[in-house]
Tab-separated table of C-alpha atoms in Angstrom:
chain	number	residue	atom	x	y	z
A	94	MET	CA	20.818	-14.325	-27.138
A	95	PHE	CA	17.520	-15.565	-25.721
A	96	GLU	CA	18.922	-19.002	-25.020
A	97	HIS	CA	20.803	-17.358	-22.161
A	98	LEU	CA	17.624	-16.298	-20.376
A	99	THR	CA	17.119	-17.865	-16.959
A	100	GLN	CA	13.840	-18.908	-15.385
A	101	GLN	CA	12.595	-16.263	-12.998
A	102	PRO	CA	11.046	-17.247	-9.654
A	103	ALA	CA	7.281	-17.638	-9.749
A	104	ASP	CA	5.215	-14.912	-8.123
A	105	LYS	CA	3.720	-16.432	-4.973
A	106	ILE	CA	0.496	-14.427	-5.182
A	107	LEU	CA	-0.107	-15.386	-8.818
A	108	ALA	CA	0.605	-19.027	-7.966
A	109	LEU	CA	-1.935	-18.805	-5.156
A	110	MET	CA	-4.511	-17.340	-7.550
A	111	THR	CA	-3.927	-20.194	-9.991
A	112	ALA	CA	-4.339	-22.805	-7.258
A	113	PHE	CA	-7.535	-21.142	-6.043
A	114	ARG	CA	-9.082	-21.134	-9.506
A	115	ALA	CA	-8.226	-24.812	-9.953
A	116	ASP	CA	-9.843	-25.772	-6.644
A	117	THR	CA	-13.272	-27.295	-7.357
A	118	ARG	CA	-14.588	-27.079	-3.790
A	119	ALA	CA	-17.687	-24.886	-3.690
A	120	GLU	CA	-16.938	-23.493	-0.229
A	121	LYS	CA	-13.441	-22.182	-1.078
A	122	ILE	CA	-12.464	-18.740	0.238
A	123	ASP	CA	-9.858	-16.475	-1.368
A	124	LEU	CA	-8.045	-14.299	1.181
A	125	GLY	CA	-4.839	-14.001	-0.821
A	126	VAL	CA	-5.353	-11.526	-3.651
A	127	GLY	CA	-4.747	-7.944	-2.526
A	128	VAL	CA	-7.749	-6.231	-4.081
A	129	TYR	CA	-10.874	-4.962	-2.385
A	130	LYS	CA	-13.975	-7.128	-2.766
A	131	ASP	CA	-17.527	-6.374	-1.743
A	132	ALA	CA	-19.884	-8.821	-0.022
A	133	THR	CA	-20.615	-10.539	-3.348
A	134	GLY	CA	-16.937	-11.122	-4.113
A	135	ASN	CA	-16.733	-8.446	-6.807
A	136	THR	CA	-14.362	-5.503	-7.097
A	137	PRO	CA	-16.860	-2.815	-8.078
A	138	VAL	CA	-16.338	0.384	-10.029
A	139	MET	CA	-17.086	3.195	-7.596
A	140	ARG	CA	-20.076	5.402	-8.360
A	141	ALA	CA	-18.013	8.577	-8.557
A	142	VAL	CA	-15.549	6.892	-10.917
A	143	LYS	CA	-18.356	5.997	-13.319
A	144	SER	CA	-19.692	9.548	-13.118
A	145	ALA	CA	-16.243	11.042	-13.704
A	146	GLU	CA	-15.709	8.821	-16.731
A	147	LYS	CA	-19.013	10.046	-18.167
A	148	VAL	CA	-17.807	13.612	-17.711
A	149	LEU	CA	-14.546	12.800	-19.472
A	150	LEU	CA	-16.356	11.056	-22.313
A	151	GLU	CA	-18.514	14.105	-22.900
A	152	THR	CA	-15.920	16.848	-22.424
A	153	GLN	CA	-12.477	15.500	-23.312
A	154	ASP	CA	-11.595	16.671	-26.798
A	155	SER	CA	-8.086	15.240	-27.179
A	156	LYS	CA	-6.014	12.195	-26.340
A	157	SER	CA	-2.754	13.967	-27.041
A	158	TYR	CA	0.173	13.616	-24.662
A	159	VAL	CA	0.222	15.463	-21.381
A	160	GLY	CA	3.447	16.826	-19.893
A	161	LEU	CA	6.274	14.575	-18.776
A	162	ALA	CA	5.140	14.929	-15.158
A	163	GLY	CA	1.480	14.373	-16.012
A	164	ASP	CA	-1.526	16.641	-15.592
A	165	PRO	CA	-0.757	19.339	-12.987
A	166	ALA	CA	-4.344	19.174	-11.745
A	167	PHE	CA	-3.812	15.541	-10.742
A	168	ALA	CA	-0.679	16.360	-8.767
A	169	ASP	CA	-2.348	19.333	-7.086
A	170	SER	CA	-5.439	17.373	-6.086
A	171	MET	CA	-3.461	14.416	-4.736
A	172	ILE	CA	-1.050	16.629	-2.800
A	173	ASP	CA	-3.999	18.406	-1.225
A	174	LEU	CA	-5.714	15.085	-0.393
A	175	LEU	CA	-2.651	13.518	1.207
A	176	LEU	CA	-0.717	16.465	2.645
A	177	GLY	CA	-3.360	19.132	3.205
A	178	ASP	CA	-1.651	22.226	4.556
A	179	ALA	CA	1.201	20.300	6.235
A	180	VAL	CA	3.691	21.780	3.761
A	181	ALA	CA	3.588	24.551	1.192
A	182	ARG	CA	2.718	23.444	-2.321
A	183	SER	CA	5.913	25.103	-3.538
A	184	SER	CA	7.878	22.601	-1.425
A	185	VAL	CA	6.540	19.575	-3.302
A	186	ALA	CA	7.878	18.237	-6.595
A	187	ALA	CA	5.537	15.663	-8.113
A	188	ALA	CA	5.170	13.471	-11.173
A	189	ALA	CA	2.431	11.052	-12.220
A	190	GLN	CA	3.445	7.399	-12.405
A	191	PRO	CA	2.002	4.109	-13.698
A	192	GLY	CA	0.586	3.011	-10.356
A	193	GLY	CA	2.046	2.841	-6.890
A	194	THR	CA	4.697	0.345	-7.974
A	195	GLY	CA	5.709	2.709	-10.771
A	196	ALA	CA	6.136	5.437	-8.158
A	197	ILE	CA	8.251	3.098	-6.017
A	198	ARG	CA	10.448	2.190	-8.978
A	199	GLN	CA	10.915	5.817	-9.961
A	200	ALA	CA	11.726	6.821	-6.386
A	201	LEU	CA	14.376	4.127	-6.193
A	202	GLU	CA	15.807	5.297	-9.526
A	203	LEU	CA	15.981	8.795	-8.053
A	204	ILE	CA	17.757	7.539	-4.924
A	205	ARG	CA	20.227	5.448	-6.936
A	206	ASN	CA	21.064	8.335	-9.251
A	207	THR	CA	21.508	10.934	-6.511
A	208	SER	CA	22.968	8.805	-3.721
A	209	PRO	CA	24.253	5.486	-5.115
A	210	ASP	CA	25.877	4.472	-1.819
A	211	ALA	CA	22.711	4.882	0.239
A	212	THR	CA	21.195	1.832	1.888
A	213	VAL	CA	17.416	1.509	1.642
A	214	TRP	CA	15.981	0.142	4.889
A	215	LEU	CA	12.878	-2.035	4.608
A	216	SER	CA	10.493	-3.253	7.271
A	217	ASN	CA	10.256	-6.975	7.968
A	218	PRO	CA	7.769	-7.795	6.559
A	219	THR	CA	7.201	-5.546	3.584
A	220	TRP	CA	5.644	-5.939	0.148
A	221	PRO	CA	7.551	-8.192	-2.310
A	222	ASN	CA	7.957	-5.423	-4.901
A	223	HIS	CA	10.158	-3.403	-2.537
A	224	PRO	CA	13.125	-5.802	-2.190
A	225	SER	CA	12.614	-7.129	-5.707
A	226	ILE	CA	13.073	-3.747	-7.388
A	227	ILE	CA	15.941	-2.801	-5.086
A	228	LYS	CA	17.753	-6.027	-5.963
A	229	TYR	CA	17.065	-5.552	-9.677
A	230	LEU	CA	18.526	-2.041	-9.549
A	231	GLY	CA	21.620	-3.304	-7.751
A	232	MET	CA	21.030	-1.138	-4.690
A	233	LYS	CA	21.960	-1.836	-1.091
A	234	SER	CA	19.236	-2.723	1.386
A	235	ALA	CA	18.826	-3.714	5.019
A	236	GLU	CA	15.887	-4.710	7.229
A	237	TYR	CA	14.395	-3.361	10.414
A	238	ARG	CA	12.045	-5.294	12.652
A	239	TYR	CA	8.377	-4.356	12.484
A	240	PHE	CA	5.951	-7.157	13.389
A	241	ASP	CA	5.725	-8.901	16.752
A	242	SER	CA	4.465	-12.431	16.079
A	243	GLU	CA	3.445	-12.833	19.714
A	244	THR	CA	1.291	-9.712	20.127
A	245	ARG	CA	0.529	-9.384	16.383
A	246	GLY	CA	1.276	-5.688	16.794
A	247	VAL	CA	4.274	-3.517	16.004
A	248	ASP	CA	7.575	-4.545	17.544
A	249	PHE	CA	8.422	-0.925	18.209
A	250	ASP	CA	11.383	-1.556	20.486
A	251	GLY	CA	12.933	-3.817	17.848
A	252	MET	CA	12.147	-1.296	15.134
A	253	VAL	CA	13.844	1.564	16.978
A	254	ALA	CA	16.850	-0.595	17.874
A	255	ASP	CA	17.352	-1.493	14.211
A	256	LEU	CA	16.783	2.037	12.917
A	257	ALA	CA	19.487	3.253	15.297
A	258	LYS	CA	21.912	1.477	12.925
A	259	VAL	CA	20.839	3.628	9.969
A	260	LYS	CA	23.580	5.891	8.570
A	261	LYS	CA	23.392	9.514	7.492
A	262	GLY	CA	22.083	9.686	3.935
A	263	ASP	CA	20.363	6.301	4.099
A	264	VAL	CA	16.699	6.002	3.111
A	265	VAL	CA	14.099	4.373	5.364
A	266	LEU	CA	11.021	3.039	3.611
A	267	LEU	CA	8.012	3.478	5.908
A	268	HIS	CA	4.417	2.359	5.445
A	269	GLY	CA	1.601	4.864	5.552
A	270	CYS	CA	-1.649	4.046	7.287
A	271	CYS	CA	-2.959	0.518	6.603
A	272	HIS	CA	-0.061	-0.163	4.260
A	273	ASN	CA	2.061	-2.715	6.061
A	274	PRO	CA	0.904	-6.206	5.009
A	275	THR	CA	0.442	-7.205	8.653
A	276	GLY	CA	-2.343	-4.668	9.277
A	277	ALA	CA	-0.438	-3.301	12.307
A	278	ASN	CA	0.183	0.449	12.407
A	279	LEU	CA	2.360	2.841	14.382
A	280	ASN	CA	0.529	5.372	16.538
A	281	LEU	CA	1.340	9.082	16.234
A	282	THR	CA	3.580	9.068	19.297
A	283	GLN	CA	5.638	6.276	17.750
A	284	TRP	CA	5.731	8.112	14.440
A	285	GLN	CA	7.152	11.167	16.202
A	286	ASP	CA	9.836	9.017	17.819
A	287	VAL	CA	10.801	7.626	14.399
A	288	ILE	CA	10.901	11.135	12.934
A	289	ASP	CA	13.126	12.377	15.755
A	290	LEU	CA	15.479	9.436	15.253
A	291	LEU	CA	15.749	9.871	11.482
A	292	ASN	CA	16.304	13.616	11.814
A	293	LYS	CA	19.017	13.048	14.409
A	294	ILE	CA	20.766	10.588	12.087
A	295	GLY	CA	20.222	12.575	8.907
A	296	ALA	CA	18.311	9.805	7.106
A	297	ILE	CA	15.523	10.347	4.567
A	298	PRO	CA	12.018	8.950	5.098
A	299	PHE	CA	10.348	7.319	2.097
A	300	ILE	CA	6.634	6.665	2.604
A	301	ASP	CA	4.619	4.178	0.557
A	302	ILE	CA	0.896	4.840	0.922
A	303	ALA	CA	-2.055	3.343	-0.944
A	304	TYR	CA	-4.898	2.946	1.558
A	305	GLN	CA	-5.804	6.444	2.713
A	306	GLY	CA	-9.433	6.284	3.852
A	307	PHE	CA	-9.410	2.554	4.640
A	308	GLY	CA	-8.418	2.916	8.298
A	309	ASP	CA	-9.957	5.620	10.463
A	310	GLY	CA	-10.923	8.235	7.848
A	311	LEU	CA	-9.284	10.323	5.127
A	312	SER	CA	-7.764	12.974	7.389
A	313	GLU	CA	-6.937	10.565	10.194
A	314	ASP	CA	-5.145	8.204	7.819
A	315	ALA	CA	-3.048	11.054	6.411
A	316	ALA	CA	-1.971	12.366	9.826
A	317	ALA	CA	1.271	10.376	10.078
A	318	THR	CA	2.362	11.187	6.521
A	319	ARG	CA	1.628	14.872	7.116
A	320	LEU	CA	3.635	14.785	10.332
A	321	VAL	CA	6.641	13.311	8.539
A	322	ALA	CA	6.412	15.771	5.649
A	323	ALA	CA	6.175	18.739	7.998
A	324	SER	CA	8.958	17.563	10.313
A	325	CYS	CA	11.725	16.253	8.046
A	326	PRO	CA	14.046	18.295	5.812
A	327	GLU	CA	13.444	15.906	2.906
A	328	THR	CA	10.722	13.326	2.331
A	329	ILE	CA	9.853	10.985	-0.529
A	330	ILE	CA	6.270	9.751	-0.936
A	331	ALA	CA	4.879	7.164	-3.354
A	332	ALA	CA	1.076	7.304	-3.489
A	333	SER	CA	-1.334	4.974	-5.269
A	334	CYS	CA	-4.936	5.547	-6.313
A	335	SER	CA	-5.641	1.871	-7.020
A	336	LYS	CA	-7.309	1.060	-3.719
A	337	ASN	CA	-9.185	4.090	-2.433
A	338	PHE	CA	-10.452	4.995	-5.905
A	339	GLY	CA	-10.762	1.362	-7.026
A	340	ILE	CA	-8.982	2.022	-10.335
A	341	TYR	CA	-6.473	-0.818	-10.148
A	342	ARG	CA	-6.101	-1.441	-13.873
A	343	GLU	CA	-5.726	2.255	-14.717
A	344	ARG	CA	-2.287	2.243	-13.005
A	345	THR	CA	-2.539	5.631	-11.344
A	346	GLY	CA	0.114	6.834	-8.944
A	347	LEU	CA	2.071	9.913	-7.926
A	348	LEU	CA	5.647	10.336	-6.754
A	349	MET	CA	6.311	13.309	-4.476
A	350	VAL	CA	9.601	14.765	-3.290
A	351	ILE	CA	9.384	17.310	-0.480
A	352	THR	CA	12.222	19.686	0.385
A	353	GLN	CA	12.543	22.827	2.495
A	354	ASP	CA	14.195	24.829	-0.274
A	355	ASP	CA	12.412	26.174	-3.361
A	356	ALA	CA	15.497	25.819	-5.544
A	357	ALA	CA	15.896	22.181	-4.490
A	358	THR	CA	12.225	21.554	-5.230
A	359	LYS	CA	12.571	22.959	-8.753
A	360	LEU	CA	15.623	20.781	-9.312
A	361	ALA	CA	13.730	17.736	-8.039
A	362	GLN	CA	10.793	18.540	-10.319
A	363	GLY	CA	13.055	18.631	-13.351
A	364	THR	CA	14.690	15.369	-12.313
A	365	LEU	CA	11.332	13.605	-11.924
A	366	ALA	CA	10.351	14.723	-15.429
A	367	PHE	CA	13.722	13.515	-16.740
A	368	LEU	CA	13.288	10.088	-15.131
A	369	ASN	CA	9.801	9.745	-16.598
A	370	ARG	CA	11.246	10.502	-20.016
A	371	GLN	CA	13.879	7.781	-19.653
A	372	ASN	CA	11.431	5.113	-18.509
A	373	PHE	CA	8.168	5.680	-20.369
A	374	SER	CA	8.092	9.302	-21.590
A	375	PHE	CA	4.590	10.477	-20.732
A	376	PRO	CA	2.658	8.872	-17.859
A	377	PRO	CA	-0.814	7.338	-18.346
A	378	ASP	CA	-3.543	9.921	-17.956
A	379	HIS	CA	-7.010	8.335	-17.842
A	380	GLY	CA	-6.896	7.321	-14.182
A	381	ALA	CA	-5.284	10.624	-13.240
A	382	ARG	CA	-8.105	12.530	-14.963
A	383	ILE	CA	-10.663	10.427	-13.097
A	384	VAL	CA	-9.060	11.317	-9.776
A	385	SER	CA	-8.670	15.027	-10.491
A	386	THR	CA	-12.240	15.197	-11.842
A	387	ILE	CA	-13.621	13.614	-8.671
A	388	LEU	CA	-11.529	15.674	-6.273
A	389	GLY	CA	-12.242	18.872	-8.195
A	390	ASP	CA	-16.025	18.506	-8.134
A	391	ALA	CA	-17.843	18.928	-4.810
A	392	THR	CA	-20.690	16.571	-5.695
A	393	LEU	CA	-18.474	13.812	-7.062
A	394	ARG	CA	-16.067	14.140	-4.158
A	395	ALA	CA	-18.879	13.868	-1.617
A	396	ASP	CA	-20.176	10.706	-3.306
A	397	TRP	CA	-16.654	9.229	-3.451
A	398	GLU	CA	-16.052	9.972	0.212
A	399	ALA	CA	-19.417	8.432	1.131
A	400	GLU	CA	-18.692	5.203	-0.751
A	401	LEU	CA	-15.154	5.084	0.652
A	402	GLU	CA	-16.637	5.412	4.132
A	403	GLU	CA	-19.012	2.527	3.393
A	404	THR	CA	-16.012	0.454	2.331
A	405	ARG	CA	-14.037	1.374	5.448
A	406	ASN	CA	-16.895	0.639	7.828
A	407	GLY	CA	-17.620	-2.645	6.061
A	408	MET	CA	-14.061	-3.864	6.640
A	409	LEU	CA	-14.140	-2.731	10.264
A	410	ALA	CA	-17.378	-4.657	10.759
A	411	LEU	CA	-15.820	-7.806	9.304
A	412	ARG	CA	-12.828	-7.400	11.590
A	413	GLY	CA	-15.043	-7.043	14.620
A	414	GLN	CA	-17.205	-10.006	13.620
A	415	LEU	CA	-14.176	-12.236	13.079
A	416	ALA	CA	-12.548	-11.239	16.368
A	417	ASP	CA	-15.823	-11.816	18.249
A	418	GLU	CA	-16.408	-15.206	16.627
A	419	LEU	CA	-12.882	-16.351	17.408
A	420	GLN	CA	-13.254	-15.207	20.995
A	421	ARG	CA	-16.477	-17.208	21.273
A	422	LEU	CA	-14.903	-20.340	19.789
A	423	SER	CA	-11.556	-20.130	21.584
A	424	GLY	CA	-12.742	-18.767	24.898
A	425	SER	CA	-9.872	-16.264	24.852
A	426	ASP	CA	-9.056	-12.821	23.534
A	427	ARG	CA	-5.886	-13.872	21.723
A	428	PHE	CA	-7.414	-12.865	18.390
A	429	GLY	CA	-8.394	-9.385	19.556
A	430	PHE	CA	-5.617	-7.926	17.402
A	431	LEU	CA	-7.827	-8.508	14.353
A	432	ALA	CA	-10.171	-5.759	15.509
A	433	GLN	CA	-7.243	-3.458	16.268
A	434	HIS	CA	-5.578	-3.816	12.876
A	435	ARG	CA	-6.641	-1.464	10.103
A	436	GLY	CA	-7.101	-1.669	6.350
A	437	MET	CA	-7.511	-4.671	4.100
A	438	PHE	CA	-4.915	-6.955	5.654
A	439	SER	CA	-4.055	-8.788	8.828
A	440	ARG	CA	-1.355	-11.292	9.621
A	441	LEU	CA	-2.381	-14.198	11.830
A	442	GLY	CA	1.204	-14.814	12.902
A	443	THR	CA	1.097	-18.566	12.355
A	444	THR	CA	3.307	-21.012	10.460
A	445	PRO	CA	3.323	-21.797	6.714
A	446	GLU	CA	2.417	-25.379	7.657
A	447	LEU	CA	-0.799	-24.296	9.343
A	448	VAL	CA	-1.593	-21.939	6.458
A	449	GLU	CA	-1.232	-24.956	4.157
A	450	LYS	CA	-3.528	-26.923	6.460
A	451	LEU	CA	-6.174	-24.226	6.057
A	452	ARG	CA	-5.889	-24.595	2.284
A	453	THR	CA	-5.822	-28.391	2.210
A	454	ASP	CA	-8.480	-29.123	4.814
A	455	HIS	CA	-10.742	-26.086	4.528
A	456	ALA	CA	-10.213	-24.570	1.030
A	457	ILE	CA	-9.097	-21.292	2.616
A	458	TYR	CA	-6.369	-19.548	0.646
A	459	MET	CA	-3.997	-16.995	2.157
A	460	VAL	CA	-0.344	-16.098	1.681
A	461	GLY	CA	2.140	-18.474	3.306
A	462	ASP	CA	3.206	-15.972	5.953
A	463	SER	CA	-0.468	-15.934	7.115
A	464	ARG	CA	-1.335	-12.576	5.612
A	465	MET	CA	-5.019	-12.493	4.743
A	466	ASN	CA	-7.234	-10.028	2.919
A	467	ILE	CA	-10.097	-9.115	5.248
A	468	ALA	CA	-12.033	-7.764	2.262
A	469	GLY	CA	-12.156	-11.308	0.866
A	470	LEU	CA	-14.669	-12.178	3.592
A	471	ASN	CA	-18.357	-11.515	4.054
A	472	ALA	CA	-20.757	-12.004	6.937
A	473	GLN	CA	-21.459	-15.601	5.872
A	474	THR	CA	-17.850	-16.703	5.434
A	475	VAL	CA	-16.505	-15.163	8.675
A	476	PRO	CA	-17.858	-18.044	10.841
A	477	ILE	CA	-16.417	-20.578	8.381
A	478	LEU	CA	-12.965	-18.996	8.600
A	479	ALA	CA	-13.145	-18.691	12.375
A	480	GLN	CA	-14.012	-22.380	12.784
A	481	ALA	CA	-11.237	-23.363	10.360
A	482	ILE	CA	-8.676	-21.328	12.317
A	483	ILE	CA	-9.667	-23.078	15.528
A	484	ASP	CA	-9.762	-26.533	13.888
A	485	ALA	CA	-6.292	-25.982	12.412
A	486	GLY	CA	-4.906	-25.270	15.846
A	487	ILE	CA	-3.832	-21.709	15.160
């Protein structure tokens, strides 16, 4: 049987990581891997996470299974963090998942099982796991324009023109704040226009969000997601705790399904539990307990929010420094978009050939489509990157 296996395509990010590690140049800079790094190049354990784990160590008296949907306290705390009072809690079905990608996979399973003919619309660009899982599940997909390579902002006219082709019952995967790999975000007016269009068509919004608190603040970053949830008859949300809690390896995520009917919500809740049972039975719990412990304790939550704010402001400072340095070197404001983008990522909007030139000539590693992780920089490496960008002719 195994002789019939076929070689799967290599993951581009993992290949980039391998090449970076093999590079012996001392001045090399890694802007490819999508994890937060501090000024020393480390991905630290947040203070509140360490404190919460101490609490769990001292108080947890069992490692027995939790329910099929996970610990209710985790779902409640995450729903409150992301949705606030935008919708009633009784309108939200939720189930813990193994990370944000686990939530995406489970959401797509839900869509396939309930509406097998639906097309899932993806932004161009999006994250590789979105089309990969859709293809693996044998589902239909289509693309809508998102990024304008000239302005390095959102191609909103193109986006709306493409979404006008969406059919009733289709699902449109949207990126929450800071989530699109380009770093470009819709404003609230644009979000309302998208909502109005989807409601007119009868399509279902599906939001992927993992960076709440990395953009303009916890509440500000949730505003668009709350607007969608409050305005649409049905909404699907996949949320990850990897980034804003820094618990990447704990694989902590939540899938939410929002309806306007209590009976439909109960049915959705039972279906989410059923899907968990088919895929992995009970979801992982350690990361979920960390999150609910932090969000349920005023002192721990305040410390978490303070450190998250330090992280957010640090990335904004790096963005501003890079944009200023490039303006100084180029004598133009064509890189001003870097200061306008939000979150960990920005897309330079250049060619794969020039990205390769950055790697070959300057030991600067980023994804071939010119997506770079701003958190991979520090105050000392920003001028090096800026000079390399100018020297490469970007």
